[in-house]
Short mmCIF file of C-alpha atoms in Angstrom, two decimals:
data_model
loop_
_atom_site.label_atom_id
_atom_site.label_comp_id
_atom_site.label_asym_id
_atom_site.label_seq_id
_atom_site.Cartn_x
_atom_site.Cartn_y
_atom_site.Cartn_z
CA UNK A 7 25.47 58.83 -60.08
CA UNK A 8 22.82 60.88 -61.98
CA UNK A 9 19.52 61.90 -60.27
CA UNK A 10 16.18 60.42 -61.87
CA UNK A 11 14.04 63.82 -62.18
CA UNK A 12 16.61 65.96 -63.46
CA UNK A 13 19.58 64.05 -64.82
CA UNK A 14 22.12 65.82 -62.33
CA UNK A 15 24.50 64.54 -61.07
CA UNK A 16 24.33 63.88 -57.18
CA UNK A 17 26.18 61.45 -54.33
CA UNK A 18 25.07 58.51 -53.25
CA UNK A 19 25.18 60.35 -49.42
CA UNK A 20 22.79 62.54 -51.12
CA UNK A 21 19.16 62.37 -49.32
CA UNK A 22 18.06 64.54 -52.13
CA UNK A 23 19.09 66.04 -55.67
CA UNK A 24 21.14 69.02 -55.09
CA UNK A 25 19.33 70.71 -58.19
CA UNK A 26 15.90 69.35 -57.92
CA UNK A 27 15.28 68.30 -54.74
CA UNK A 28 14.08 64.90 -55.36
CA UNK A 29 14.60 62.40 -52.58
CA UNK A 30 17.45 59.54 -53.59
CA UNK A 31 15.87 56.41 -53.17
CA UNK A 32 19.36 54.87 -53.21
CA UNK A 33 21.03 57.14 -50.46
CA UNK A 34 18.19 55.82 -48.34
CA UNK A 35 18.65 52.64 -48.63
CA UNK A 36 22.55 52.61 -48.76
CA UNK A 37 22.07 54.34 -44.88
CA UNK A 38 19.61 51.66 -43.79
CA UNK A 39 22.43 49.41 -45.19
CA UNK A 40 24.80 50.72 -43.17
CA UNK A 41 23.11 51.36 -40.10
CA UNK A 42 22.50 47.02 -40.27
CA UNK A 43 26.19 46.78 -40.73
CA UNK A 44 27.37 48.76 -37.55
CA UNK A 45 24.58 46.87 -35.96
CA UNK A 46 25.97 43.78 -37.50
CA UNK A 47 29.27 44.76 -37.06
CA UNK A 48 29.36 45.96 -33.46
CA UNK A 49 27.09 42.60 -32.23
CA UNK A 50 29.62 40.96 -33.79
CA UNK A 51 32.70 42.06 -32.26
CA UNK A 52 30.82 42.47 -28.78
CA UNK A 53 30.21 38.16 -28.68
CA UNK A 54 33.85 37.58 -29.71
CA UNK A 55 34.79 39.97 -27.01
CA UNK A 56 32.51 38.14 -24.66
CA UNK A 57 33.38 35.04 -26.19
CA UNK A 58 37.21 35.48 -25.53
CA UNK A 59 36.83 36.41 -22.08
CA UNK A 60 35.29 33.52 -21.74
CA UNK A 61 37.89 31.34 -23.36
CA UNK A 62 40.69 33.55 -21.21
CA UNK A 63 38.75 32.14 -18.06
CA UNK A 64 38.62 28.93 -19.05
CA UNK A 65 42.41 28.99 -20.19
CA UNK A 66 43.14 30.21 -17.16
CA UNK A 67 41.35 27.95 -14.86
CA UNK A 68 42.72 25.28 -17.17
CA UNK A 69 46.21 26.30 -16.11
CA UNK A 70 45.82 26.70 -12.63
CA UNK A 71 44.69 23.40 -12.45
CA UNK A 72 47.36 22.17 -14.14
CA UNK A 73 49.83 24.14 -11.77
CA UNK A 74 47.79 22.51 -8.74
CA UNK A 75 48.29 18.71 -10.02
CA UNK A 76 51.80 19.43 -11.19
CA UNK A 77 52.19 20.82 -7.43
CA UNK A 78 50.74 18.09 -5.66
CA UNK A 79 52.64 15.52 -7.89
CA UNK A 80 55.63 17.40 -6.87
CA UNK A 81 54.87 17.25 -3.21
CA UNK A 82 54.23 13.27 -4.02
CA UNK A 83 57.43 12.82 -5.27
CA UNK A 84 59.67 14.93 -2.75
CA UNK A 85 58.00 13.06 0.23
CA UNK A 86 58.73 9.96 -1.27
CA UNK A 87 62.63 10.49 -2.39
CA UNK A 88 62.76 12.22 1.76
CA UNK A 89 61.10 9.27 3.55
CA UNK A 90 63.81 6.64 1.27
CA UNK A 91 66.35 9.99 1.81
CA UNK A 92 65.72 9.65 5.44
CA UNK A 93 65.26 6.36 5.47
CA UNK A 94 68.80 6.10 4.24
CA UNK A 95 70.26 8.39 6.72
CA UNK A 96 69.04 6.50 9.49
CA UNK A 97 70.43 3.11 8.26
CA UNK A 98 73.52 4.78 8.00
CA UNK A 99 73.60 6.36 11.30
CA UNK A 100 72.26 3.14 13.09
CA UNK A 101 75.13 0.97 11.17
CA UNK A 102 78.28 3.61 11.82
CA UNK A 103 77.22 3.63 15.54
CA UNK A 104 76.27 0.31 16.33
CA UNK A 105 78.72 -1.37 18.81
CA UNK A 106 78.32 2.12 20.44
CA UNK A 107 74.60 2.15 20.79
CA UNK A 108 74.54 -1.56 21.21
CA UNK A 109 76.94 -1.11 24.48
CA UNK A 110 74.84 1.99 25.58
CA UNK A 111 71.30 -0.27 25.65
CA UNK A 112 72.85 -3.05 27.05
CA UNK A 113 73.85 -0.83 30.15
CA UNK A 114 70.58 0.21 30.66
CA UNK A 115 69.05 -3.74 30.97
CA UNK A 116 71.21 -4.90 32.61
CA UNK A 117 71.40 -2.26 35.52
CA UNK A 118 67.56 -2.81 35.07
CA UNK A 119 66.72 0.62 34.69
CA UNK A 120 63.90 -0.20 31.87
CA UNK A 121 62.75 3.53 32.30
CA UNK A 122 66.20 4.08 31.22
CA UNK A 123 66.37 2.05 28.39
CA UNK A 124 62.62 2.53 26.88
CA UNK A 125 63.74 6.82 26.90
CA UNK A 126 67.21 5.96 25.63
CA UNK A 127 65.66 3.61 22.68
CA UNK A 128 63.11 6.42 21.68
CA UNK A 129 65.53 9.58 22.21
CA UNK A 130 68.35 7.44 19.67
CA UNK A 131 65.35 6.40 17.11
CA UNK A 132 66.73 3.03 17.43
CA UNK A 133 64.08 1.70 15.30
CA UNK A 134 62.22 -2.22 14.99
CA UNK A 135 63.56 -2.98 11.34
CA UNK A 136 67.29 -2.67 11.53
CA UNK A 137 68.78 -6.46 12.21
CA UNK A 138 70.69 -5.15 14.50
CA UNK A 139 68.15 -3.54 16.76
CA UNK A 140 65.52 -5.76 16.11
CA UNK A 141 65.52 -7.98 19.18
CA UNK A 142 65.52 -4.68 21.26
CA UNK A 143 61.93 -3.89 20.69
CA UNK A 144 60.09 -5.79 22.40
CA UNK A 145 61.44 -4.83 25.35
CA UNK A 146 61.59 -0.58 24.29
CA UNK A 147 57.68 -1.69 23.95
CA UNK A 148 57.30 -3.37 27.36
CA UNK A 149 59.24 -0.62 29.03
CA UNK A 150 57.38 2.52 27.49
CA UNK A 151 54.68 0.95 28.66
CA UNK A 152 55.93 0.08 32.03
CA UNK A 153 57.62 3.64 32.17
CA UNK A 154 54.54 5.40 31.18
CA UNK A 155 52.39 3.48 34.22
CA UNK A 156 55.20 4.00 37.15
CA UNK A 157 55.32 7.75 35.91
CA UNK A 158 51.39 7.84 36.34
CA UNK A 159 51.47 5.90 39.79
CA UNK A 160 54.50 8.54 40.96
CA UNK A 161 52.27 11.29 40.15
CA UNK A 162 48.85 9.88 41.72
CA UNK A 163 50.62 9.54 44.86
CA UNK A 164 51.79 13.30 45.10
CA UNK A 165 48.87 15.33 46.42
CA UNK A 166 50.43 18.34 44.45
CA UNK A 167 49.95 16.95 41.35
CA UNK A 168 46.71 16.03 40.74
CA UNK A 169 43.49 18.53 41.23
CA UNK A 170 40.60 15.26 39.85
CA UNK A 171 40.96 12.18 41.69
CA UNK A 172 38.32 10.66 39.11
CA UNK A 173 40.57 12.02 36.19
CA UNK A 174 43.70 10.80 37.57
CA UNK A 175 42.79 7.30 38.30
CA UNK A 176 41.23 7.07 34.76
CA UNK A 177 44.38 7.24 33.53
CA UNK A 178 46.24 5.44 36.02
CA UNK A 179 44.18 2.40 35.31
CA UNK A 180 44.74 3.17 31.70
CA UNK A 181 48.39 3.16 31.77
CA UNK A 182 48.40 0.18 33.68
CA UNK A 183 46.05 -1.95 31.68
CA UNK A 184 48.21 -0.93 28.59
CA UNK A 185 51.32 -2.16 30.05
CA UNK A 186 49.76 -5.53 30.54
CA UNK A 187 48.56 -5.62 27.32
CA UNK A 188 52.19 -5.00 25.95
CA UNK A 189 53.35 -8.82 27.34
CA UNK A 190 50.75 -10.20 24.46
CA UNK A 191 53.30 -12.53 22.69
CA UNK A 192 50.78 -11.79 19.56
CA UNK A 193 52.11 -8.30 19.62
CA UNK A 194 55.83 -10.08 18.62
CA UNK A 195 55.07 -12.59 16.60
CA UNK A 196 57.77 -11.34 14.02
CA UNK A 197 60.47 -11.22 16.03
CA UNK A 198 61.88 -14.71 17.07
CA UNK A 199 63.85 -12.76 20.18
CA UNK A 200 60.59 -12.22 21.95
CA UNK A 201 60.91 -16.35 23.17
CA UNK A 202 64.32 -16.36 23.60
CA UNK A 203 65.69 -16.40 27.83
CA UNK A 204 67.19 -12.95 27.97
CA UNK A 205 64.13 -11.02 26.83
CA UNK A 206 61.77 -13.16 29.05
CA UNK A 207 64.05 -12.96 31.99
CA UNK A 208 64.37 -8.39 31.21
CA UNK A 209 59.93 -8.66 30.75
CA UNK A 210 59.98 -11.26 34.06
CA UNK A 211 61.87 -7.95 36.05
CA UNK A 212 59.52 -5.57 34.77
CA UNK A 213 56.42 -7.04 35.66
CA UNK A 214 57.90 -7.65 39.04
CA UNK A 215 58.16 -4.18 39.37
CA UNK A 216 54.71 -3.53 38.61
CA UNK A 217 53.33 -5.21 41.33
CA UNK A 218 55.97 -4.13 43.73
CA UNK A 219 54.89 -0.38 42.64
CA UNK A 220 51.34 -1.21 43.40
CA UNK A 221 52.02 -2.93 46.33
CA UNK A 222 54.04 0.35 47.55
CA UNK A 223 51.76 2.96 45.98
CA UNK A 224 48.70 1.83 46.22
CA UNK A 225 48.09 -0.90 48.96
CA UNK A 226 46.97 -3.56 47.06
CA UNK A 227 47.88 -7.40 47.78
CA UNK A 228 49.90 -9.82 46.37
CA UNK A 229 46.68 -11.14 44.71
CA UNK A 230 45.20 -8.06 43.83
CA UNK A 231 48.27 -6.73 41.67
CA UNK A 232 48.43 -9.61 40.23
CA UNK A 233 45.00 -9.67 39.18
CA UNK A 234 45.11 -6.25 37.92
CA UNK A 235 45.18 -7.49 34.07
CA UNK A 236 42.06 -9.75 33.91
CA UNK A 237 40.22 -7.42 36.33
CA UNK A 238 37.47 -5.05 34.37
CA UNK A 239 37.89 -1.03 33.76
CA UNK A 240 35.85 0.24 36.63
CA UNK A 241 37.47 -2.41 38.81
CA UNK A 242 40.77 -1.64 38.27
CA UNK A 243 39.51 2.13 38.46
CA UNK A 244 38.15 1.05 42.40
CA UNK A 245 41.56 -0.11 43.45
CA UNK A 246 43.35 2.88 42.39
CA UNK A 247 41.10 4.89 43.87
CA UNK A 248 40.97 2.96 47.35
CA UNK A 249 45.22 2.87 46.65
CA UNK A 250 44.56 6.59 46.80
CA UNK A 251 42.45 7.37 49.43
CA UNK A 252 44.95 5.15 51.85
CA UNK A 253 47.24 6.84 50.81
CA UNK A 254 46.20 9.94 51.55
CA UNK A 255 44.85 8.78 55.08
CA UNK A 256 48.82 7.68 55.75
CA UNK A 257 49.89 11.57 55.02
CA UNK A 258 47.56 12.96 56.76
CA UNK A 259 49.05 14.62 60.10
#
């Protein structure tokens, strides 16, 4: 390009005319140009920078959400197929073994050891679906009960084992209400065995034992064991604790 004083010929770079020294109107300009453009142009790349980090974020929180559904749809669907897995497993077991397990349960009722039974029924996951087991439960229920109380009245009466007298004949009473409270025939109502002679006459021995074990253990009457089920929390509580305390009376030297 040619300068406009002198005619020479100078670059547009050119703040002034090499020759003359006139200023280049056009160099100025073309740097104010390109000072906007770097402006422009760096702006510009710094928001798409910004911009994809943002986006990467966001892709990335997308995904790990995605990972953490997939995951617990996973977890969903293993714990489904390994309850029916194990489900299976057991029905298999139950029906390969069942005149042997059948034989071993019967044993147990009728020696009448229903602590026996109610730990052999729970340690052989005998079940309350499987046809063949069915008729057992309600009696493994009357008996863990019954097991769990005569294992509480054994304990209350050894001095060694108990350190809270209030403590311990909370949960006497407890356990002994709950074992009542397992001969609700409303507790049974799906299983037609529950009427039938032979369970009745197994739950007829158990209660039986009951009272005799409160009789022994704890001093009470005739009347009184038999009362224990319709008799209030803190009653029951107050005949435990008397049980106790003649108890302890007896031992002492």
């Amino acid at each position: 390009m040619k300068c406009k004083n002198c005619g020479g010929e100078i670059r547009l770079e050119d703040l002034y005319c090499p020759y003359c020294g006139t200023a280049n109107t056009q160099a100025r300009q073309h740097a104010m140009d390109m000072q906007k453009y770097q402006a422009d142009f760096h702006q510009t790349k710094q928001d798409v920078t910004q911009r994809a980090g943002r986006e990467s974020r966001r892709a990335v929180r997308i995904a790990a959400i995605a990972f953490l559904l997939l995951a617990i749809a996973a977890n969903i669907f293993i714990q489904a197929n390994s309850f029916m897995l194990n489900s299976i497993l057991e029905e298999h077991r139950l029906s390969k073994n069942t005149e042997q397990l059948l034989q071993e349960a019967d044993r147990y009722l009728d020696e009448e050891d229903y602590i026996g039974f109610s730990s052999y029924y729970y340690k052989m996951r005998l079940g309350s679906y499987n046809k063949n087991y069915a008729r057992y439960y309600p009696l493994y229920r009357v008996s863990q009960s019954y097991r769990y109380a005569a294992q509480q009245i054994m304990q209350l009466v050894n001095p060694r084992r108990y350190s809270n007298i209030a403590h311990i004949t909370k949960y006497t009473s407890e356990y002994i209400q709950s074992f009542y409270e397992s001969l609700d025939p409303d507790n049974y109502s799906y299983y037609e065995d529950y009427e039938s002679e032979w369970t009745q006459r197994h739950i007829a021995n158990m209660k039986e034992s009951m009272e005799a074990l409160l009789i022994a253990y704890l001093g009470m009457t005739s009347e009184e064991a038999r009362s224990m089920p319709e008799l209030s929390r803190g009653n029951r509580a107050l005949l435990v604790e008397r049980g106790l305390a003649q108890y302890e009376e007896q031992q002492t030297p």
